[in-house]
Structures are given as C-alpha cells and as structure tokens.
Amino acid sequence: YRSILTIIAIIEDCYEICIYDTGIEFEIETLLNLGTKPITTHKETGGSGIGFMTTFQTLKETKASLIIEEKHEMNNTDYTKAVRIRFDGKNEYRISSYRAEKIKKQKTEHIIK
C-alpha cells in the first residue's frame, strides 16, 4: 500500500502545506544535510538534491519552517512521515522522530568529523 496525502490549511494562524507519506523513512544522513548541500532521497533513481536546496532557499526567502515528523509504521495503511512547510515567519528546520536519539548521536558524530 503506497499513498501520499497533501493538505493545505491554516494551522495555528499560519498557512501550512503538509504532505503525508507511507514510504520509507529518510536516511539520517539526509536529515542532517538537508539545506546545507545537495542531497537526495532518490539517489538510486538519479535524484540530484536540487529539489531540497531550492526548497530551503524558498523557506529562507519566505521565513517559512520545515517540519519533518516520523513515526513507527503502525500497519500497512498508516502514514509513516509528514513533511510540513509552515509559513510562520520563523525559518526553522525541525525533526520530530521516533529515532530522535539515533539522530542526535549521528549529528554529534557528524559535527566531530
């Protein structure tokens, strides 16, 4: 079962675009490098990473925030992640994930390198 759901709404007095997805989780390396260098979630099919670089440039120009939420797959029809672009004037990049400890550990190792 593969599904994507897109919602455009006003949440907490801000416009928001939210894309829910049943696909595989982001690689931690991808999460850590989004917006800092071209990195792709589709390297096996020829992705270049320019999409995320363009997204982060747009976020900066509009002071919108990118929020990535991940959860354990509950069953084969649940959405495993949500990617939110919230036009809140904060220009933040946040990750909310069941893998938070792994992400923090890899981020620390990433910084030390």
PDB file of C-alpha atoms in Angstrom, residues 51-96:
ATOM      1  CA  GLY A  51      14.811  19.997  -5.013  1.00  0.00           C
ATOM      2  CA  PHE A  52      15.702  20.286  -1.333  1.00  0.00           C
ATOM      3  CA  MET A  53      18.207  23.078  -1.999  1.00  0.00           C
ATOM      4  CA  THR A  54      15.501  25.010  -3.837  1.00  0.00           C
ATOM      5  CA  THR A  55      13.026  24.270  -1.039  1.00  0.00           C
ATOM      6  CA  PHE A  56      15.402  25.628   1.601  1.00  0.00           C
ATOM      7  CA  GLN A  57      16.040  28.762  -0.474  1.00  0.00           C
ATOM      8  CA  THR A  58      12.271  29.317  -0.705  1.00  0.00           C
ATOM      9  CA  LEU A  59      11.915  28.703   3.046  1.00  0.00           C
ATOM     10  CA  LYS A  60      14.602  31.311   3.730  1.00  0.00           C
ATOM     11  CA  GLU A  61      13.024  33.883   1.417  1.00  0.00           C
ATOM     12  CA  THR A  62       9.550  33.406   2.917  1.00  0.00           C
ATOM     13  CA  LYS A  63      10.741  32.768   6.515  1.00  0.00           C
ATOM     14  CA  ALA A  64       8.745  29.534   6.479  1.00  0.00           C
ATOM     15  CA  SER A  65       9.643  26.498   8.588  1.00  0.00           C
ATOM     16  CA  LEU A  66      10.210  22.913   7.515  1.00  0.00           C
ATOM     17  CA  ILE A  67       8.986  20.306   9.985  1.00  0.00           C
ATOM     18  CA  ILE A  68       9.584  16.606   9.391  1.00  0.00           C
ATOM     19  CA  GLU A  69       7.638  14.173  11.551  1.00  0.00           C
ATOM     20  CA  GLU A  70       8.321  10.434  11.561  1.00  0.00           C
ATOM     21  CA  LYS A  71       6.528   7.650  13.377  1.00  0.00           C
ATOM     22  CA  HIS A  72       6.753   3.890  13.610  1.00  0.00           C
ATOM     23  CA  GLU A  73       4.656   2.195  10.987  1.00  0.00           C
ATOM     24  CA  MET A  74       1.528   1.018  12.800  1.00  0.00           C
ATOM     25  CA  ASN A  75       0.076  -1.013   9.931  1.00  0.00           C
ATOM     26  CA  ASN A  76       0.351  -1.041   6.178  1.00  0.00           C
ATOM     27  CA  THR A  77      -2.114   1.834   5.691  1.00  0.00           C
ATOM     28  CA  ASP A  78      -0.672   4.365   8.171  1.00  0.00           C
ATOM     29  CA  TYR A  79       1.382   7.338   7.092  1.00  0.00           C
ATOM     30  CA  THR A  80       4.978   6.939   8.259  1.00  0.00           C
ATOM     31  CA  LYS A  81       6.012  10.560   7.859  1.00  0.00           C
ATOM     32  CA  ALA A  82       4.750  14.074   7.364  1.00  0.00           C
ATOM     33  CA  VAL A  83       6.651  16.917   5.733  1.00  0.00           C
ATOM     34  CA  ARG A  84       5.226  20.288   6.718  1.00  0.00           C
ATOM     35  CA  ILE A  85       6.005  23.708   5.304  1.00  0.00           C
ATOM     36  CA  ARG A  86       4.582  26.227   7.750  1.00  0.00           C
ATOM     37  CA  PHE A  87       4.567  29.920   6.824  1.00  0.00           C
ATOM     38  CA  ASP A  88       5.142  31.058  10.414  1.00  0.00           C
ATOM     39  CA  GLY A  89       7.896  33.666   9.993  1.00  0.00           C
ATOM     40  CA  LYS A  90      10.377  31.528  12.000  1.00  0.00           C
ATOM     41  CA  ASN A  91      12.503  29.919   9.238  1.00  0.00           C
ATOM     42  CA  GLU A  92      13.152  26.817  11.376  1.00  0.00           C
ATOM     43  CA  TYR A  93      14.068  23.260  10.463  1.00  0.00           C
ATOM     44  CA  ARG A  94      12.707  20.749  12.985  1.00  0.00           C
ATOM     45  CA  ILE A  95      12.643  16.979  13.129  1.00  0.00           C
ATOM     46  CA  SER A  96      10.225  15.059  15.331  1.00  0.00           C
TER      47      SER A  96
END
